[in-house]
Short mmCIF file of C-alpha atoms in Angstrom, two decimals:
data_model
loop_
_atom_site.label_atom_id
_atom_site.label_comp_id
_atom_site.label_asym_id
_atom_site.label_seq_id
_atom_site.Cartn_x
_atom_site.Cartn_y
_atom_site.Cartn_z
CA MET A 761 -19.50 -25.11 -9.68
CA THR A 762 -18.68 -21.65 -11.06
CA VAL A 763 -20.07 -18.92 -8.80
CA LEU A 764 -18.62 -15.92 -10.69
CA ALA A 765 -18.12 -15.85 -14.46
CA VAL A 766 -16.85 -12.88 -16.46
CA ARG A 767 -16.98 -12.96 -20.23
CA GLY A 768 -15.55 -10.51 -22.77
CA LEU A 769 -15.24 -7.61 -20.32
CA THR A 770 -13.85 -4.42 -21.87
CA LYS A 771 -13.18 -0.93 -20.53
CA HIS A 772 -11.63 2.18 -22.10
CA PHE A 773 -10.40 5.46 -20.63
CA ALA A 774 -10.14 8.34 -23.09
CA GLY A 775 -9.99 5.80 -25.90
CA VAL A 776 -7.17 3.81 -24.27
CA PRO A 777 -8.09 0.17 -23.49
CA ALA A 778 -7.77 -0.80 -19.81
CA LEU A 779 -9.59 -4.16 -20.15
CA ARG A 780 -9.47 -5.99 -23.49
CA GLY A 781 -11.91 -8.87 -23.31
CA VAL A 782 -11.33 -10.36 -19.87
CA ASP A 783 -12.64 -13.85 -19.11
CA LEU A 784 -12.60 -15.12 -15.53
CA ASP A 785 -14.14 -18.07 -13.64
CA VAL A 786 -14.25 -18.31 -9.85
CA GLU A 787 -15.32 -21.61 -8.32
CA GLU A 788 -17.61 -21.96 -5.33
CA GLY A 789 -15.79 -22.53 -2.04
CA SER A 790 -12.40 -21.38 -3.34
CA VAL A 791 -9.85 -18.60 -2.87
CA HIS A 792 -9.01 -17.21 -6.30
CA ALA A 793 -5.98 -14.90 -6.36
CA LEU A 794 -5.97 -12.08 -8.91
CA LEU A 795 -2.45 -10.90 -9.68
CA GLY A 796 -0.51 -8.72 -12.09
CA GLY A 797 1.75 -5.73 -12.35
CA ASN A 798 0.59 -2.20 -11.69
CA GLY A 799 -1.51 -0.98 -14.59
CA CYS A 800 -2.44 -4.49 -15.74
CA GLY A 801 -6.17 -3.91 -15.17
CA LYS A 802 -6.83 -5.57 -11.80
CA SER A 803 -8.36 -2.50 -10.15
CA THR A 804 -10.38 -1.67 -13.26
CA LEU A 805 -11.79 -5.21 -13.26
CA ILE A 806 -12.74 -4.96 -9.58
CA LYS A 807 -14.48 -1.62 -10.15
CA ALA A 808 -16.41 -3.13 -13.06
CA LEU A 809 -17.55 -6.04 -10.87
CA ALA A 810 -18.60 -3.59 -8.14
CA GLY A 811 -20.51 -1.41 -10.60
CA VAL A 812 -18.59 1.75 -9.65
CA GLY A 813 -16.81 1.76 -13.00
CA PRO A 814 -19.01 -0.34 -15.31
CA GLY A 815 -17.42 -2.06 -18.27
CA ASP A 816 -18.08 -0.95 -21.84
CA ASP A 817 -19.02 -4.42 -23.01
CA GLY A 818 -19.19 -8.00 -21.73
CA GLU A 819 -21.19 -10.05 -19.23
CA ILE A 820 -20.94 -10.82 -15.51
CA ALA A 821 -22.73 -13.82 -14.02
CA VAL A 822 -22.99 -14.34 -10.25
CA ALA A 823 -24.54 -17.59 -8.99
CA GLY A 824 -26.24 -18.00 -12.35
CA GLN A 825 -27.65 -14.45 -12.47
CA LEU A 826 -26.49 -12.80 -15.72
CA HIS A 827 -25.77 -9.07 -15.87
CA ALA A 828 -24.67 -6.95 -18.81
CA ALA A 829 -21.42 -5.30 -17.74
CA PRO A 830 -22.41 -1.76 -18.88
CA ALA A 831 -25.59 -1.97 -16.77
CA MET A 832 -23.84 -3.15 -13.59
CA THR A 833 -24.41 -0.85 -10.61
CA PRO A 834 -23.35 -1.07 -6.95
CA ARG A 835 -26.90 -2.04 -6.06
CA HIS A 836 -26.93 -4.85 -8.63
CA ALA A 837 -23.57 -6.10 -7.38
CA ARG A 838 -24.74 -6.17 -3.79
CA GLU A 839 -28.04 -7.86 -4.60
CA ALA A 840 -26.13 -10.49 -6.59
CA GLY A 841 -24.06 -11.32 -3.52
CA LEU A 842 -20.80 -9.55 -4.32
CA ARG A 843 -18.99 -7.85 -1.42
CA PHE A 844 -15.87 -5.66 -1.67
CA VAL A 845 -13.11 -4.25 0.45
CA HIS A 846 -11.17 -1.87 -1.77
CA GLN A 847 -7.51 -0.88 -1.48
CA GLN A 848 -8.58 2.71 -0.75
CA LEU A 849 -10.54 2.22 2.44
CA SER A 850 -14.08 3.61 2.71
CA ILE A 851 -13.70 4.44 6.37
CA PHE A 852 -15.46 7.36 8.09
CA PRO A 853 -12.77 8.59 10.50
CA ASP A 854 -14.99 10.98 12.50
CA LEU A 855 -17.61 8.32 13.22
CA SER A 856 -17.30 5.61 15.84
CA VAL A 857 -16.42 2.05 14.93
CA ALA A 858 -20.00 0.98 15.73
CA GLU A 859 -21.36 3.68 13.41
CA ASN A 860 -19.01 2.59 10.62
CA LEU A 861 -20.24 -0.99 10.97
CA ALA A 862 -23.88 0.12 11.00
CA ILE A 863 -23.42 1.94 7.68
CA GLY A 864 -22.86 -1.43 6.07
CA HIS A 865 -25.76 -3.15 7.79
CA GLY A 866 -28.35 -0.81 9.28
CA TRP A 867 -29.18 0.67 12.65
CA GLU A 868 -30.60 -0.97 15.75
CA ALA A 869 -33.65 1.25 16.03
CA GLY A 870 -37.16 1.14 17.39
CA ARG A 871 -40.43 1.91 15.65
CA THR A 872 -39.93 5.64 16.19
CA GLY A 873 -36.59 5.52 14.41
CA ARG A 874 -34.60 6.25 17.55
CA ILE A 875 -31.29 4.39 17.62
CA HIS A 876 -30.80 1.96 20.51
CA TRP A 877 -27.14 2.69 21.17
CA ARG A 878 -26.72 -0.04 23.75
CA SER A 879 -27.91 -2.65 21.26
CA GLN A 880 -25.90 -1.01 18.49
CA ASN A 881 -22.68 -1.13 20.48
CA ARG A 882 -23.40 -4.68 21.69
CA ARG A 883 -23.88 -5.84 18.10
CA ALA A 884 -20.65 -4.09 17.08
CA ARG A 885 -18.80 -5.71 19.97
CA ASP A 886 -20.01 -9.17 18.93
CA LEU A 887 -18.93 -8.50 15.34
CA LEU A 888 -15.50 -7.20 16.35
CA ASP A 889 -14.97 -10.24 18.59
CA ARG A 890 -16.02 -12.53 15.76
CA PHE A 891 -13.31 -11.13 13.47
CA GLY A 892 -10.75 -10.43 16.17
CA VAL A 893 -10.56 -6.69 15.56
CA PRO A 894 -8.73 -5.06 18.51
CA VAL A 895 -10.82 -1.90 18.89
CA TYR A 896 -13.73 -0.62 21.00
CA PRO A 897 -17.14 0.08 19.42
CA ARG A 898 -17.31 3.64 20.78
CA GLN A 899 -13.80 4.54 19.63
CA LEU A 900 -13.46 6.90 16.65
CA ALA A 901 -12.49 4.86 13.61
CA GLY A 902 -9.95 7.49 12.56
CA ALA A 903 -8.04 7.01 15.82
CA SER A 904 -7.15 3.44 14.84
CA SER A 905 -4.10 2.35 12.88
CA VAL A 906 -4.43 1.81 9.13
CA ALA A 907 -4.26 -1.94 9.73
CA THR A 908 -7.15 -1.81 12.21
CA GLN A 909 -9.17 0.41 9.86
CA THR A 910 -8.68 -2.22 7.16
CA MET A 911 -9.96 -4.91 9.50
CA ILE A 912 -13.02 -2.77 10.35
CA CYS A 913 -13.80 -2.51 6.63
CA ILE A 914 -13.41 -6.27 6.22
CA ALA A 915 -15.75 -6.93 9.14
CA ARG A 916 -18.28 -4.49 7.69
CA ALA A 917 -18.21 -6.21 4.31
CA MET A 918 -18.43 -9.71 5.77
CA GLN A 919 -21.06 -9.12 8.45
CA ASP A 920 -24.11 -10.10 6.36
CA LEU A 921 -22.48 -12.63 4.03
CA GLU A 922 -24.39 -15.66 5.31
CA GLN A 923 -26.23 -15.98 1.98
CA ALA A 924 -23.79 -14.15 -0.30
CA GLY A 925 -21.51 -15.76 -2.80
CA VAL A 926 -18.29 -13.83 -3.42
CA LEU A 927 -16.09 -11.58 -1.32
CA VAL A 928 -13.51 -9.48 -3.18
CA LEU A 929 -10.54 -8.38 -1.08
CA ASP A 930 -8.35 -5.77 -2.82
CA GLU A 931 -4.90 -5.61 -1.15
CA PRO A 932 -6.40 -6.31 2.30
CA THR A 933 -3.10 -6.85 4.13
CA SER A 934 -0.98 -4.08 2.60
CA SER A 935 -0.51 -2.42 6.01
CA PHE A 936 -0.90 -5.42 8.34
CA PRO A 937 1.72 -6.67 10.80
CA PRO A 938 2.49 -10.42 10.42
CA ALA A 939 0.21 -11.57 13.26
CA GLN A 940 -2.82 -9.88 11.69
CA VAL A 941 -1.93 -11.30 8.26
CA ASP A 942 -2.02 -14.79 9.78
CA GLN A 943 -5.35 -13.97 11.41
CA LEU A 944 -6.93 -12.83 8.17
CA LEU A 945 -5.62 -15.75 6.12
CA ALA A 946 -6.97 -18.19 8.71
CA PHE A 947 -10.36 -16.53 8.53
CA VAL A 948 -10.37 -16.61 4.72
CA ARG A 949 -9.73 -20.34 4.69
CA GLU A 950 -12.47 -20.91 7.28
CA PHE A 951 -14.82 -18.66 5.31
CA VAL A 952 -14.45 -20.60 2.06
CA GLY A 953 -14.84 -23.81 4.02
CA HIS A 954 -18.49 -22.84 4.46
CA GLY A 955 -19.01 -22.72 0.68
CA HIS A 956 -18.32 -19.04 0.03
CA SER A 957 -15.72 -17.76 -2.42
CA VAL A 958 -13.01 -15.12 -2.19
CA VAL A 959 -11.29 -13.17 -4.94
CA TYR A 960 -7.99 -12.21 -3.32
CA VAL A 961 -6.16 -9.31 -4.99
CA THR A 962 -2.66 -8.82 -3.64
CA HIS A 963 0.99 -8.15 -4.46
CA ARG A 964 2.14 -10.38 -1.60
CA LEU A 965 2.93 -13.64 -3.30
CA ASP A 966 3.70 -15.51 -0.08
CA GLU A 967 0.05 -14.98 0.92
CA VAL A 968 -1.12 -16.37 -2.41
CA VAL A 969 0.98 -19.50 -1.92
CA ARG A 970 -0.46 -19.96 1.57
CA VAL A 971 -4.14 -19.31 0.93
CA ALA A 972 -5.12 -19.54 -2.75
CA ASP A 973 -6.62 -22.48 -4.65
CA ARG A 974 -5.97 -20.87 -8.03
CA ALA A 975 -4.38 -17.71 -9.39
CA THR A 976 -5.12 -15.61 -12.44
CA ILE A 977 -2.41 -13.25 -13.70
CA MET A 978 -3.33 -10.22 -15.80
CA ARG A 979 -1.13 -8.25 -18.18
CA ASP A 980 -2.05 -5.18 -20.26
CA GLY A 981 -5.78 -5.56 -19.71
CA LEU A 982 -5.92 -9.27 -20.54
CA VAL A 983 -5.86 -12.52 -18.61
CA ASP A 984 -2.35 -13.80 -19.30
CA VAL A 985 -1.91 -16.95 -17.19
CA HIS A 986 -3.93 -19.27 -14.94
CA VAL A 987 -1.95 -21.10 -12.25
CA GLU A 988 -3.45 -24.08 -10.44
CA ARG A 989 -2.88 -24.96 -6.78
CA ASP A 990 -0.13 -27.52 -7.39
CA GLU A 991 1.91 -24.90 -9.32
CA LEU A 992 1.54 -22.06 -6.82
CA THR A 993 5.09 -21.17 -5.82
CA HIS A 994 6.64 -17.75 -5.25
CA ASP A 995 9.07 -18.25 -8.13
CA ARG A 996 6.40 -19.43 -10.57
CA LEU A 997 4.17 -16.47 -9.79
CA SER A 998 6.88 -13.80 -9.81
CA ARG A 999 8.22 -15.00 -13.16
CA ALA A 1000 4.74 -14.85 -14.65
CA ILE A 1001 4.08 -11.35 -13.28
CA ILE A 1002 7.29 -9.42 -13.84
CA GLY A 1003 8.84 -10.95 -16.97
CA PRO A 1004 12.55 -11.36 -17.71
CA ALA A 1005 13.44 -7.66 -18.19
CA VAL A 1006 12.24 -6.47 -14.80
CA ARG A 1007 13.45 -9.64 -13.10
CA SER A 1008 17.02 -8.90 -14.16
CA ALA A 1009 16.62 -5.30 -13.02
CA GLY A 1010 15.41 -6.51 -9.63
CA THR A 1011 18.41 -8.76 -9.27
CA SER A 1012 20.79 -5.90 -10.00
CA VAL A 1013 19.60 -3.89 -7.02
CA SER A 1014 18.98 -6.67 -4.53
CA ALA A 1015 22.60 -7.16 -3.44
CA ARG A 1016 23.39 -5.32 -0.23
CA ARG A 1017 26.56 -3.28 0.03
CA GLU A 1018 28.99 -2.74 2.83
CA PRO A 1019 28.42 0.62 4.54
CA PRO A 1020 30.70 3.19 2.87
CA ALA A 1021 33.73 4.49 4.68
CA GLY A 1022 34.07 8.13 5.63
CA PRO A 1023 32.35 10.60 7.91
CA ALA A 1024 28.62 10.55 8.55
CA SER A 1025 26.47 13.03 6.66
CA VAL A 1026 23.57 12.82 9.14
CA VAL A 1027 24.12 12.66 12.91
CA VAL A 1028 21.12 12.36 15.25
CA ASP A 1029 21.55 12.59 19.01
CA GLY A 1030 18.73 12.12 21.54
CA LEU A 1031 15.99 13.24 19.13
CA ALA A 1032 12.55 13.25 20.77
CA GLY A 1033 9.03 14.20 19.79
CA GLY A 1034 5.69 12.39 19.74
CA PRO A 1035 6.30 8.70 20.52
CA VAL A 1036 10.03 9.09 19.84
CA VAL A 1037 11.72 9.54 23.22
CA GLY A 1038 15.43 9.59 22.38
CA ALA A 1039 16.77 8.40 19.03
CA SER A 1040 20.50 8.49 18.31
CA PHE A 1041 22.22 7.22 15.14
CA ALA A 1042 24.43 8.25 12.23
CA LEU A 1043 24.01 7.83 8.47
CA ARG A 1044 26.65 8.00 5.75
CA PRO A 1045 26.27 9.16 2.16
CA GLY A 1046 25.86 6.35 -0.33
CA GLU A 1047 23.94 3.92 1.90
CA ILE A 1048 20.37 2.72 2.23
CA VAL A 1049 19.55 2.20 5.90
CA GLY A 1050 16.41 0.33 6.90
CA LEU A 1051 14.32 1.27 9.92
CA ALA A 1052 12.65 -1.78 11.46
CA GLY A 1053 10.14 -1.73 14.28
CA LEU A 1054 6.72 -2.92 15.35
CA LEU A 1055 3.56 -0.87 14.84
CA GLY A 1056 3.63 1.93 17.39
CA SER A 1057 7.40 1.76 17.82
CA GLY A 1058 7.83 5.29 16.49
CA ARG A 1059 9.37 4.52 13.10
CA SER A 1060 6.99 6.75 11.09
CA SER A 1061 7.18 9.50 13.70
CA LEU A 1062 10.98 9.48 13.50
CA LEU A 1063 10.82 10.22 9.78
CA LYS A 1064 8.30 13.01 10.38
CA LEU A 1065 10.60 14.53 13.00
CA LEU A 1066 13.48 14.59 10.53
CA PHE A 1067 11.23 16.26 7.92
CA GLY A 1068 9.87 18.88 10.31
CA ALA A 1069 6.33 17.52 10.05
CA LEU A 1070 6.38 16.69 13.76
CA PRO A 1071 7.94 19.17 16.23
CA ALA A 1072 11.03 18.00 18.10
CA THR A 1073 11.03 18.47 21.88
CA ALA A 1074 14.65 17.46 22.50
CA GLY A 1075 17.82 16.35 20.80
CA THR A 1076 20.01 17.56 17.96
CA VAL A 1077 20.45 16.76 14.28
CA GLU A 1078 23.34 17.66 12.00
CA ILE A 1079 23.38 17.38 8.21
CA ASP A 1080 26.79 17.74 6.55
CA GLY A 1081 28.16 19.17 9.78
CA ARG A 1082 25.55 21.91 10.11
CA PRO A 1083 22.90 22.06 12.86
CA PHE A 1084 19.48 21.07 11.52
CA ARG A 1085 16.23 21.79 13.35
CA PRO A 1086 13.58 22.63 10.78
CA ALA A 1087 10.61 24.78 11.74
CA GLY A 1088 8.54 22.82 9.22
CA PRO A 1089 8.72 20.80 6.00
CA GLY A 1090 9.65 23.87 3.94
CA ALA A 1091 12.81 24.41 5.97
CA ALA A 1092 13.64 20.70 5.70
CA MET A 1093 13.26 20.83 1.93
CA ARG A 1094 15.60 23.82 1.71
CA ALA A 1095 18.13 21.83 3.73
CA GLY A 1096 18.01 18.98 1.18
CA VAL A 1097 15.59 16.61 2.91
CA ALA A 1098 12.91 14.71 0.96
CA TYR A 1099 10.06 12.69 2.47
CA ILE A 1100 7.74 10.10 0.94
CA PRO A 1101 4.95 9.37 3.46
CA GLU A 1102 3.25 6.09 4.26
CA ASP A 1103 -0.26 7.11 3.15
CA ARG A 1104 0.28 7.96 -0.50
CA GLN A 1105 -3.37 8.69 -1.23
CA ALA A 1106 -3.88 11.11 1.65
CA ASP A 1107 -0.48 12.81 1.86
CA ALA A 1108 1.43 12.56 -1.43
CA ALA A 1109 -0.66 11.79 -4.53
CA PHE A 1110 -3.03 14.58 -5.57
CA ALA A 1111 -5.52 12.51 -7.53
CA SER A 1112 -7.42 15.38 -9.20
CA LEU A 1113 -4.26 17.11 -10.46
CA SER A 1114 -2.47 15.98 -13.60
CA VAL A 1115 0.64 13.83 -13.59
CA GLY A 1116 2.65 16.84 -14.74
CA GLU A 1117 1.29 19.02 -11.94
CA ASN A 1118 2.11 16.33 -9.38
CA LEU A 1119 5.67 16.14 -10.69
CA SER A 1120 6.10 19.92 -10.35
CA LEU A 1121 4.73 20.38 -6.84
CA ALA A 1122 8.11 20.34 -5.09
CA THR A 1123 9.82 22.52 -7.72
CA SER A 1124 7.04 24.81 -8.91
CA GLY A 1125 9.12 27.94 -8.23
CA GLU A 1126 11.45 27.03 -11.09
CA TYR A 1127 8.73 27.80 -13.62
CA PHE A 1128 7.71 31.26 -12.40
CA ARG A 1129 9.04 34.14 -14.50
CA ARG A 1130 7.72 37.68 -14.17
CA GLY A 1131 4.54 36.55 -12.49
CA ARG A 1132 3.74 33.84 -15.03
CA ILE A 1133 4.15 30.07 -15.12
CA ARG A 1134 6.24 28.77 -18.01
CA HIS A 1135 3.89 25.94 -18.87
CA ARG A 1136 5.90 24.77 -21.87
CA ALA A 1137 9.06 24.28 -19.80
CA GLU A 1138 7.03 22.59 -17.05
CA ALA A 1139 5.44 20.18 -19.53
CA ALA A 1140 8.79 19.34 -21.16
CA ALA A 1141 10.32 18.54 -17.77
CA ALA A 1142 7.32 16.37 -16.88
CA ARG A 1143 7.63 14.37 -20.10
CA ARG A 1144 11.32 13.81 -19.42
CA LEU A 1145 10.64 12.59 -15.89
CA VAL A 1146 7.87 10.24 -17.05
CA GLY A 1147 10.39 8.64 -19.39
CA ASP A 1148 13.29 8.59 -16.93
CA TYR A 1149 11.18 7.02 -14.17
CA HIS A 1150 9.26 4.60 -16.42
CA VAL A 1151 5.83 5.95 -15.45
CA LYS A 1152 3.05 4.28 -17.42
CA THR A 1153 0.54 6.99 -18.35
CA THR A 1154 -1.33 8.03 -21.46
CA SER A 1155 -0.16 11.63 -21.03
CA THR A 1156 1.38 13.99 -18.50
CA ARG A 1157 -2.02 15.73 -18.64
CA ALA A 1158 -3.81 12.61 -17.37
CA ALA A 1159 -5.20 12.84 -13.85
CA MET A 1160 -2.96 11.31 -11.21
CA GLY A 1161 -5.93 9.28 -9.96
CA THR A 1162 -6.06 7.31 -13.22
CA LEU A 1163 -2.63 5.79 -12.61
CA SER A 1164 -2.02 2.50 -10.83
CA GLY A 1165 -0.58 2.56 -7.31
CA GLY A 1166 2.92 1.68 -8.48
CA ASN A 1167 2.97 4.39 -11.12
CA GLN A 1168 1.64 6.95 -8.65
CA GLN A 1169 4.49 6.03 -6.31
CA LYS A 1170 7.02 6.49 -9.09
CA VAL A 1171 5.59 9.97 -9.76
CA VAL A 1172 5.93 10.85 -6.06
CA LEU A 1173 9.49 9.52 -6.01
CA ALA A 1174 10.40 11.44 -9.17
CA ARG A 1175 8.95 14.63 -7.64
CA TRP A 1176 11.47 14.41 -4.82
CA LEU A 1177 14.50 12.90 -6.53
CA ARG A 1178 14.55 15.67 -9.13
CA ARG A 1179 15.58 17.95 -6.24
CA ASP A 1180 18.77 15.88 -5.67
CA PRO A 1181 18.13 15.48 -1.92
CA ARG A 1182 20.89 14.87 0.62
CA LEU A 1183 18.61 12.86 2.89
CA LEU A 1184 15.79 10.75 1.46
CA LEU A 1185 13.16 9.57 3.95
CA LEU A 1186 10.81 6.81 2.75
CA ASP A 1187 7.91 5.33 4.73
CA GLU A 1188 6.53 2.05 3.30
CA PRO A 1189 7.72 2.96 -0.23
CA SER A 1190 6.43 -0.23 -1.87
CA GLN A 1191 3.14 -0.65 -0.01
CA GLY A 1192 0.50 -1.78 -2.50
CA VAL A 1193 3.09 -2.02 -5.29
CA ASP A 1194 3.69 -5.07 -7.48
CA VAL A 1195 7.02 -6.88 -7.61
CA GLY A 1196 8.02 -5.31 -10.91
CA ALA A 1197 7.40 -1.71 -9.82
CA ARG A 1198 9.01 -2.54 -6.48
CA ALA A 1199 12.28 -3.44 -8.20
CA GLU A 1200 12.12 -0.23 -10.22
CA ILE A 1201 11.51 1.88 -7.10
CA TRP A 1202 14.46 0.35 -5.26
CA HIS A 1203 16.62 0.80 -8.34
CA LEU A 1204 15.77 4.53 -8.30
CA VAL A 1205 16.57 4.78 -4.58
CA ARG A 1206 19.89 3.01 -5.13
CA HIS A 1207 20.73 5.38 -7.98
CA ALA A 1208 20.02 8.36 -5.71
CA VAL A 1209 22.39 7.15 -2.99
CA ASP A 1210 25.02 6.36 -5.62
CA GLN A 1211 24.91 10.07 -6.42
CA GLY A 1212 25.74 10.92 -2.80
CA ALA A 1213 22.37 10.92 -1.02
CA THR A 1214 21.52 8.97 2.12
CA ALA A 1215 18.27 6.98 2.35
CA LEU A 1216 16.46 6.04 5.56
CA VAL A 1217 13.63 3.60 4.83
CA ALA A 1218 10.89 2.51 7.26
CA THR A 1219 8.95 -0.58 6.21
CA SER A 1220 6.97 -3.37 7.81
CA ASP A 1221 8.09 -5.74 5.03
CA LEU A 1222 11.16 -7.15 6.76
CA ASP A 1223 12.04 -9.48 3.90
CA GLU A 1224 12.18 -6.48 1.57
CA LEU A 1225 14.22 -4.52 4.11
CA ALA A 1226 16.71 -7.37 4.42
CA THR A 1227 16.97 -7.67 0.63
CA PHE A 1228 17.47 -4.04 -0.39
CA CYS A 1229 18.92 -2.16 2.61
CA ASP A 1230 22.64 -2.12 3.41
CA ARG A 1231 22.09 -2.25 7.17
CA ALA A 1232 19.21 -1.62 9.55
CA LEU A 1233 18.36 0.33 12.67
CA VAL A 1234 15.83 -1.21 15.05
CA ILE A 1235 13.47 1.12 16.89
CA ARG A 1236 11.66 -0.04 20.02
CA SER A 1237 9.52 2.14 22.28
CA GLY A 1238 10.72 5.30 20.57
CA ARG A 1239 14.45 4.57 20.86
CA ILE A 1240 17.03 3.15 18.47
CA ALA A 1241 17.60 -0.05 20.42
CA ASP A 1242 19.71 -2.08 18.03
CA GLU A 1243 21.58 -2.13 14.73
CA VAL A 1244 21.75 -5.03 12.30
CA ALA A 1245 24.97 -5.31 10.31
CA PRO A 1246 25.03 -6.38 6.65
CA ALA A 1247 26.18 -9.90 7.48
CA ASP A 1248 23.21 -10.42 9.83
CA MET A 1249 20.48 -8.98 7.62
CA SER A 1250 17.61 -11.47 7.39
CA GLU A 1251 13.87 -11.36 7.96
CA HIS A 1252 14.20 -13.61 11.01
CA THR A 1253 16.93 -11.50 12.59
CA LEU A 1254 15.07 -8.25 11.99
CA GLN A 1255 11.83 -9.61 13.42
CA SER A 1256 13.64 -10.99 16.49
CA ARG A 1257 15.39 -7.67 17.12
CA ALA A 1258 12.14 -5.75 16.62
CA PHE A 1259 10.57 -7.85 19.38
CA GLY A 1260 13.69 -7.49 21.53
CA ILE A 1261 14.53 -11.20 21.43
CA ASP A 1262 18.13 -12.21 22.11
CA GLN A 1263 18.82 -14.60 19.23
CA GLU A 1264 21.70 -16.31 20.95
CA ALA A 1265 19.43 -17.08 23.91
CA SER A 1266 16.68 -18.26 21.61
#
């Protein structure tokens, strides 16, 4: 039985088609994966289903209830039984976890309207236990990791789904450690076993193979391919998503290289600050070095220390033989350091500014002459960068927020690489990015190190780290505890070292 049916759904932005007559059927009691490259229309389709970005034409039927796509509103979607957890989390960081959960359900209150906090927190505790979310009800939601915040949003969406039909999960595991991925996938399978349905939007194809009953692949605003359960393999899906051109590009950058000979360009000795308690290592020009570690190991903090975004309390750093201890990010930039943070939406992509303005943020001084901005030169440089970095956008004047996640990341990368950095720091560079854009991003990083830069990359995707990095440093409890040589680079080895497991003993 079809529980969700979409027919002829269209959507345009400034006259440019984003959805071009999408048809989709989701069966009751199934996990239906929705896949495609960045900019293919997945997010636009989800927003149309949720009523936050209604379609221009078409129909949406949920459990037999027919809705005209242009008239769809969030209220209609909710009443129809649709629930959503979007890629950009709707978390309220200054409210407690219990308060965040109540926003999606209602308050435990008496006839006078006074909230019964004991009952509220007890209900939250029961809900958190039900979904295995490791957090306390009274804790501020913003104090949790991004992975835990994602799980809070999932619990909030699922809490009243006893009678609802379809849950839409948009990139739910993009920041999860492996154990929590397993936990979510197990819940999803149990959930659909009770007759509910899940639309699972992700770039992680291994999750699709493990959990999905069917997959739909979109391209350029259209449904391109349907893949049934017996055909769901990583190779089948990746070939359908990325196409032959990008696939060959991905292969060209996947081969690791032996660390280059010669003196180190970056030498770190006993660096401490925040959770980092004493990191020592050396990096050479021309190499991509991965930084592997568990959540809370200090890997993100180490990058912030090197960029001057987190004050160092001890230790020394040298870049090209010169002492380096930046007073802040500005000093780090002047020393040739570039930093791409983990949370693109909060810290790197300025959604309300244009693509061109985002590209110019790190080099805006180049366009000032006699108290005026040379807009023509700025626009010409932006157009060149959009072409060089293969950014899909209708115009450099388009708002950054209209771009897909992968194209936003390419804009952020172009912003920094145009400065020809000596040290490139990347934190989760391909989080929420499809396999095609991922290959392009790594190709750009490889090109930068071929020009003499050094790249230090922190990522929780250990398979990706093993594929694209030349060697890896392992951080545990704030210290560089191990190094993985090129010959030993594998997901299993990296995970074992991150946990501190002696592989020979195991």
